[in-house]
Coordinates of C-alpha atoms in Angstrom, one line a residue:
X631 CA 69.8 83.4 101.4
X632 CA 69.3 82.2 104.9
X633 CA 72.0 80.7 107.1
X634 CA 71.2 78.2 109.9
X635 CA 72.6 79.0 113.3
X636 CA 75.3 76.7 114.7
X637 CA 73.9 74.5 117.5
X638 CA 75.1 75.6 120.9
X639 CA 76.5 72.1 121.5
X640 CA 79.1 73.0 118.9
X641 CA 80.1 76.2 120.6
X642 CA 83.3 75.7 122.7
X643 CA 83.0 75.9 126.4
X644 CA 85.5 78.7 126.7
X645 CA 83.1 81.2 125.1
X646 CA 81.2 83.7 127.1
X647 CA 77.4 83.7 126.5
X648 CA 75.5 86.9 127.3
X649 CA 72.2 87.2 125.4
X650 CA 73.6 85.7 122.2
X651 CA 76.9 87.6 122.5
X652 CA 79.6 85.0 122.0
X653 CA 83.2 86.2 122.2
X654 CA 86.5 84.5 121.9
X655 CA 88.7 84.4 125.0
X656 CA 92.4 84.4 123.9
X657 CA 94.9 83.3 126.5
X658 CA 97.2 84.6 127.8
X659 CA 96.4 88.0 129.3
X660 CA 99.0 90.5 128.2
X661 CA 99.0 93.7 130.2
X662 CA 99.0 97.0 128.3
X663 CA 98.4 100.6 129.1
X664 CA 96.5 103.5 127.4
X665 CA 98.3 105.6 124.9
X666 CA 99.6 108.8 126.7
X667 CA 99.5 112.3 125.4
X668 CA 102.2 112.6 122.8
X669 CA 103.9 115.5 120.9
X670 CA 103.0 116.4 117.4
X671 CA 105.3 116.5 114.4
X672 CA 105.5 118.5 111.1
X673 CA 104.2 117.1 107.8
X674 CA 106.5 114.5 106.4
X675 CA 108.6 114.9 103.3
X676 CA 108.0 112.7 100.2
X677 CA 110.5 110.2 98.9
X678 CA 110.8 109.6 95.1
X679 CA 113.5 107.0 94.9
X680 CA 113.0 104.3 97.5
X681 CA 116.1 102.2 96.6
X682 CA 118.6 105.0 96.8
X683 CA 117.1 107.3 99.5
X684 CA 119.7 108.8 101.8
X685 CA 119.4 107.7 105.4
X686 CA 120.1 110.3 108.0
X687 CA 121.1 107.6 110.4
X688 CA 122.2 104.0 109.7
X689 CA 119.7 101.2 110.0
X690 CA 119.7 99.3 113.3
X691 CA 120.7 95.7 113.5
X692 CA 118.3 93.3 115.2
X693 CA 120.6 92.4 118.1
X694 CA 120.7 96.1 119.1
X695 CA 116.9 96.1 119.4
X696 CA 116.6 93.4 122.0
X697 CA 117.2 95.7 125.1
X698 CA 114.6 98.3 124.0
X699 CA 111.1 98.1 125.4
X700 CA 108.5 96.1 123.5
X701 CA 105.3 97.6 122.4
X702 CA 103.5 95.7 125.2
X703 CA 104.9 96.7 128.5
X704 CA 104.7 93.8 131.1
X705 CA 104.8 96.4 133.9
X706 CA 101.7 98.2 132.6
X707 CA 98.5 98.2 134.7
X708 CA 96.0 97.1 132.1
X709 CA 95.6 93.4 131.2
X710 CA 94.9 92.4 127.7
X711 CA 91.2 91.4 126.9
X712 CA 89.7 90.0 123.7
X713 CA 87.7 92.4 121.6
X714 CA 83.9 92.2 121.7
X715 CA 83.3 91.1 118.1
X716 CA 79.7 92.3 118.2
X717 CA 81.0 95.7 119.3
X718 CA 83.3 96.0 116.3
X719 CA 80.2 95.5 114.1
X720 CA 78.1 98.0 116.1
X721 CA 75.8 95.3 117.5
X722 CA 76.9 94.8 121.1
X723 CA 73.9 94.9 123.5
X724 CA 75.9 94.4 126.6
X725 CA 78.0 97.6 126.7
X726 CA 76.3 98.7 130.0
X727 CA 76.8 95.3 131.6
X728 CA 79.8 95.6 134.0
X729 CA 80.6 91.9 133.9
X730 CA 80.7 91.9 130.1
X731 CA 82.8 95.0 130.0
X732 CA 85.2 93.6 132.5
X733 CA 85.8 90.5 130.3
X734 CA 85.8 92.0 126.8
X735 CA 87.6 95.0 125.3
X736 CA 85.5 97.7 123.6
X737 CA 88.4 100.1 122.9
X738 CA 91.2 98.7 120.6
X739 CA 93.6 101.6 121.7
X740 CA 94.0 99.7 125.0
X741 CA 96.0 97.1 123.1
X742 CA 98.7 99.6 122.2
X743 CA 101.0 101.9 124.2
X744 CA 104.0 104.0 123.4
X745 CA 106.4 105.9 125.6
X746 CA 108.6 108.9 125.3
X747 CA 111.6 106.7 124.4
X748 CA 109.7 105.5 121.3
X749 CA 110.1 109.0 119.8
X750 CA 113.9 109.3 120.2
X751 CA 114.7 107.7 116.9
X752 CA 111.4 108.3 115.1
X753 CA 111.6 110.0 111.7
X754 CA 109.2 111.9 109.5
X755 CA 107.0 109.7 107.3
X756 CA 105.6 110.0 103.8
X757 CA 102.1 109.7 105.1
X758 CA 100.1 111.1 108.0
X759 CA 98.2 107.8 108.5
X760 CA 98.8 104.1 108.0
X761 CA 95.9 101.8 107.4
X762 CA 97.0 98.4 108.7
X763 CA 95.1 95.7 106.8
X764 CA 95.0 91.9 106.9
X765 CA 92.3 90.0 105.0
X766 CA 91.1 86.5 105.8
X767 CA 89.6 84.1 103.3
X768 CA 91.2 82.4 100.3
X769 CA 88.1 81.5 98.3
X770 CA 86.3 84.7 99.0
X771 CA 87.1 87.4 101.6
X772 CA 85.6 86.4 105.0
X773 CA 87.0 89.2 107.2
X774 CA 88.0 92.8 106.5
X775 CA 89.8 94.5 109.4
X776 CA 91.6 97.9 109.1
X777 CA 93.3 99.8 111.8
X778 CA 94.2 103.5 111.5
X779 CA 97.6 104.4 113.0
X780 CA 98.6 108.1 113.3
X781 CA 102.1 108.3 111.8
X782 CA 103.0 111.4 113.9
X783 CA 101.8 110.3 117.4
X784 CA 101.9 106.5 116.8
X785 CA 98.4 106.4 118.4
X786 CA 95.4 104.3 117.3
X787 CA 92.8 106.5 115.6
X788 CA 90.0 104.0 114.9
X789 CA 89.2 100.4 113.9
X790 CA 87.0 99.1 111.0
X791 CA 86.1 95.4 111.2
X792 CA 83.6 93.5 109.2
X793 CA 82.9 89.8 108.6
X794 CA 82.2 89.3 104.9
X795 CA 79.6 86.9 103.5
X796 CA 80.5 85.1 100.2
X797 CA 78.2 85.6 97.3
X798 CA 79.4 82.9 94.8
X799 CA 79.2 79.8 97.1
X800 CA 76.3 77.5 98.0
X801 CA 74.8 77.8 101.5
X802 CA 76.1 74.4 102.4
X803 CA 79.6 75.3 101.2
X804 CA 79.5 78.6 103.1
X805 CA 78.5 76.9 106.4
X806 CA 81.3 74.3 106.0
X807 CA 83.8 76.9 105.1
X808 CA 82.9 79.2 108.0
X809 CA 82.9 76.4 110.5
X810 CA 86.3 75.1 109.4
X811 CA 87.7 78.6 109.4
X812 CA 86.2 80.2 112.5
X813 CA 84.9 77.3 114.5
X814 CA 88.3 76.7 115.9
X815 CA 88.3 80.3 117.3
X816 CA 84.7 79.9 118.6
X817 CA 83.5 82.9 116.6
X818 CA 81.6 81.1 113.7
X819 CA 78.3 82.1 115.3
X820 CA 79.4 85.8 115.5
X821 CA 80.3 85.5 111.8
X822 CA 76.8 84.3 110.9
X823 CA 75.1 87.0 113.0
X824 CA 77.1 89.9 111.5
X825 CA 78.6 89.1 108.1
X826 CA 77.6 91.3 105.1
X827 CA 78.1 90.9 101.3
X828 CA 81.4 92.5 100.1
X829 CA 79.7 95.3 98.2
X830 CA 78.0 96.5 101.5
X831 CA 81.2 96.2 103.4
X832 CA 83.0 98.3 100.8
X833 CA 80.3 100.9 101.0
X834 CA 80.6 101.1 104.8
X835 CA 84.4 101.2 104.6
X836 CA 84.3 104.1 102.2
X837 CA 81.9 106.0 104.5
X838 CA 84.3 105.3 107.4
X839 CA 87.2 106.6 105.4
X840 CA 85.2 109.7 104.6
X841 CA 84.4 110.3 108.2
X842 CA 88.2 110.4 108.9
X843 CA 88.8 112.7 105.9
X844 CA 91.0 110.0 104.3
X845 CA 89.0 109.5 101.1
X846 CA 86.7 111.4 98.9
X847 CA 85.1 109.9 95.8
X848 CA 84.9 113.3 94.1
X849 CA 88.7 113.6 94.3
X850 CA 89.6 110.7 92.1
X851 CA 89.0 108.0 94.8
X852 CA 92.6 107.9 96.0
X853 CA 93.5 107.9 99.7
X854 CA 94.2 111.3 101.3
X855 CA 97.5 111.4 103.3
X856 CA 97.2 107.7 104.0
X857 CA 98.5 104.3 102.8
X858 CA 97.6 100.7 103.3
X859 CA 100.2 98.6 105.2
X860 CA 100.0 94.9 104.7
X861 CA 102.2 91.9 105.7
X862 CA 102.9 90.8 102.2
X863 CA 101.4 91.7 98.8
X864 CA 98.7 89.1 98.6
X865 CA 95.9 91.1 100.3
X866 CA 95.8 94.1 97.9
X867 CA 97.6 92.6 94.9
X868 CA 95.6 89.4 94.6
X869 CA 92.6 89.0 96.9
X870 CA 91.0 92.4 96.6
X871 CA 90.9 92.3 92.8
X872 CA 89.7 88.7 92.9
X873 CA 86.8 89.6 95.3
X874 CA 85.9 92.6 93.2
X875 CA 85.6 90.4 90.1
X876 CA 83.5 87.9 92.0
X877 CA 81.3 90.7 93.4
X878 CA 81.1 92.3 89.9
X879 CA 82.7 95.5 91.2
X880 CA 85.3 97.8 89.7
X881 CA 88.6 97.8 91.6
X882 CA 88.5 101.0 93.8
X883 CA 91.3 103.5 93.0
X884 CA 92.5 103.5 96.6
X885 CA 93.8 99.9 96.1
X886 CA 96.3 101.0 93.4
X887 CA 99.3 101.2 95.8
X888 CA 100.3 99.8 99.2
X889 CA 103.2 99.3 101.6
X890 CA 104.4 95.7 102.1
X891 CA 105.8 95.8 105.7
X892 CA 107.9 92.7 105.1
X893 CA 109.9 94.5 102.3
X894 CA 110.5 97.6 104.5
X895 CA 111.5 95.3 107.4
X896 CA 114.0 93.4 105.3
X897 CA 115.7 96.5 104.0
X898 CA 115.7 98.4 107.3
X899 CA 116.9 95.6 109.6
X900 CA 118.7 93.4 107.1
X901 CA 118.2 90.3 109.4
X902 CA 120.4 87.3 109.0
X903 CA 117.3 85.1 108.6
X904 CA 114.6 86.5 106.3
X905 CA 111.4 87.4 108.1
X906 CA 108.9 85.8 105.8
X907 CA 105.8 86.4 108.0
X908 CA 104.3 88.3 110.9
X909 CA 105.3 85.7 113.5
X910 CA 108.9 85.7 112.5
X911 CA 109.1 89.5 112.6
X912 CA 107.5 89.6 116.0
X913 CA 109.9 86.9 117.3
X914 CA 113.0 88.7 116.0
X915 CA 111.8 92.0 117.6
X916 CA 110.9 90.3 120.8
X917 CA 107.3 91.4 120.6
X918 CA 104.8 89.0 122.2
X919 CA 101.9 87.9 119.9
X920 CA 98.5 88.3 121.4
X921 CA 95.1 86.8 120.3
X922 CA 94.6 84.1 117.7
X923 CA 96.8 83.8 114.6
X924 CA 94.6 83.9 111.4
X925 CA 91.8 85.7 113.1
X926 CA 92.0 88.8 110.9
X927 CA 91.3 91.3 113.7
X928 CA 94.1 89.9 115.9
X929 CA 96.6 89.6 113.0
X930 CA 95.9 93.2 112.1
X931 CA 96.7 94.4 115.6
X932 CA 99.8 92.3 115.8
X933 CA 101.0 93.7 112.4
X934 CA 100.4 97.1 113.9
X935 CA 102.6 96.3 116.8
X936 CA 105.5 95.5 114.4
X937 CA 104.7 98.7 112.5
X938 CA 104.9 100.8 115.7
X939 CA 108.2 99.2 116.7
X940 CA 109.7 100.0 113.3
X941 CA 108.5 103.6 113.5
X942 CA 110.1 103.8 117.0
X943 CA 113.4 102.4 115.6
X944 CA 113.5 105.0 112.9
X945 CA 112.2 103.2 109.8
X946 CA 110.6 105.1 107.0
X947 CA 107.7 103.4 105.3
X948 CA 107.3 104.4 101.6
X949 CA 105.0 102.8 99.0
X950 CA 106.5 99.5 98.0
X951 CA 104.1 98.4 95.3
X952 CA 102.0 100.3 92.8
X953 CA 99.7 99.1 90.0
X954 CA 100.3 100.3 86.5
X955 CA 97.4 102.7 85.6
X956 CA 97.1 101.4 82.1
X957 CA 97.1 97.8 83.3
X958 CA 95.9 97.4 87.0
X959 CA 96.8 93.7 86.9
X960 CA 100.5 94.6 86.5
X961 CA 102.4 95.8 89.6
X962 CA 105.6 97.7 89.9
X963 CA 107.6 96.7 93.0
X964 CA 109.7 99.6 94.2
X965 CA 112.2 97.8 96.3
X966 CA 114.9 95.7 94.7
X967 CA 115.6 93.7 97.8
X968 CA 112.2 92.3 98.8
X969 CA 110.5 89.3 100.2

C-alpha cells in the first residue's frame, strides 16, 4: 500500500524544514536540567494486599504539596525543546547539523530532572522499572510511545517511540484519519514517513525490551522487574487487545497486568476533586504541562512527570489491574477506591 505525501502547502509555517525533517515546535520553552548522579537503593519488597497495605507514613494532602519543587525547575539552565520525531524512529539525518540540534531535542532525559530533596520521602517500590505508556488512536493504534523510568534513581533509562500504520482501513480513510489527528500538530508528514504496521512495531518493541533485560520470550513472555504505567485502563485493557485482534496477533503475556496511575493518585492524595485525567493531576500538583496534549510522545512524558512527583512524595505504585488467566477479557481491579 502506498501513501501520498501531504503537499507542503498544507504544512504549517511553524515547522522546521531541514532536508525533509519536519518537526513540531511546541511553545512555550520550559527550562529543565540534566538528571544528576543519584544514590542507589535496595530491591523493593512486594505487596500482596493493595487495599489494606500498611503505610509507614501517612499520605500527603494536596495543599501540602504546593510549596515543594516541581519536576521542571524554572531556575534550571536548559530550555525545553521539542523532540526530533525522526530521531525517535532512528531516521534523523541532521544529527550533525548544529542548527538542527540547537532547535530539536535528541535526548529525552533532558526533559526530566530530580534533586536530592526528591529522595527525602521516597519509598521502596514493587518494581525496579516503570514503563510509562500512552497510546494514541481510537480506530486503530496510531502511536506507541513507552518511556522507561528507573524506580530507584527516578532517572530516564530510554524511550521507545513508533508511529503505527493501520492495516484494516482504506488508503483514503487512513490519509483523512492521519491528517485530522496529526495535521493540527504539524507532524502528519513525519507519520507518513515513519509509520509501521503494528506487528512490526511489536517486534521492535520486544527487541527493545530484551536489550534492557526487561523481557524474554523464553521465560513465559512476562515483564522482568517492570510494569506498565498508564493514565487510565483503556490503553492496556481495551485498545491493545483490540489492535491485536485487528492485526491477527495473540495478546502478548506482558499485557496481562498494569498500573493505572489515576487509581494510585486517588488513593494516595485523596483529593477533594477527583483527578480524572492527566491534565487535572498536573494542575493539582502544580506541574507545568509541556508539548501538545494528545501527541502520544508528549503525553507519555507528562504522565512520567506526574509519576516522578508521586515517587518523590512517597507513593508506592503496585499493580492495580490484572487479567484473569483463564479469561483475558476479564480484569480484576485491585483497588476498591478507583477512578
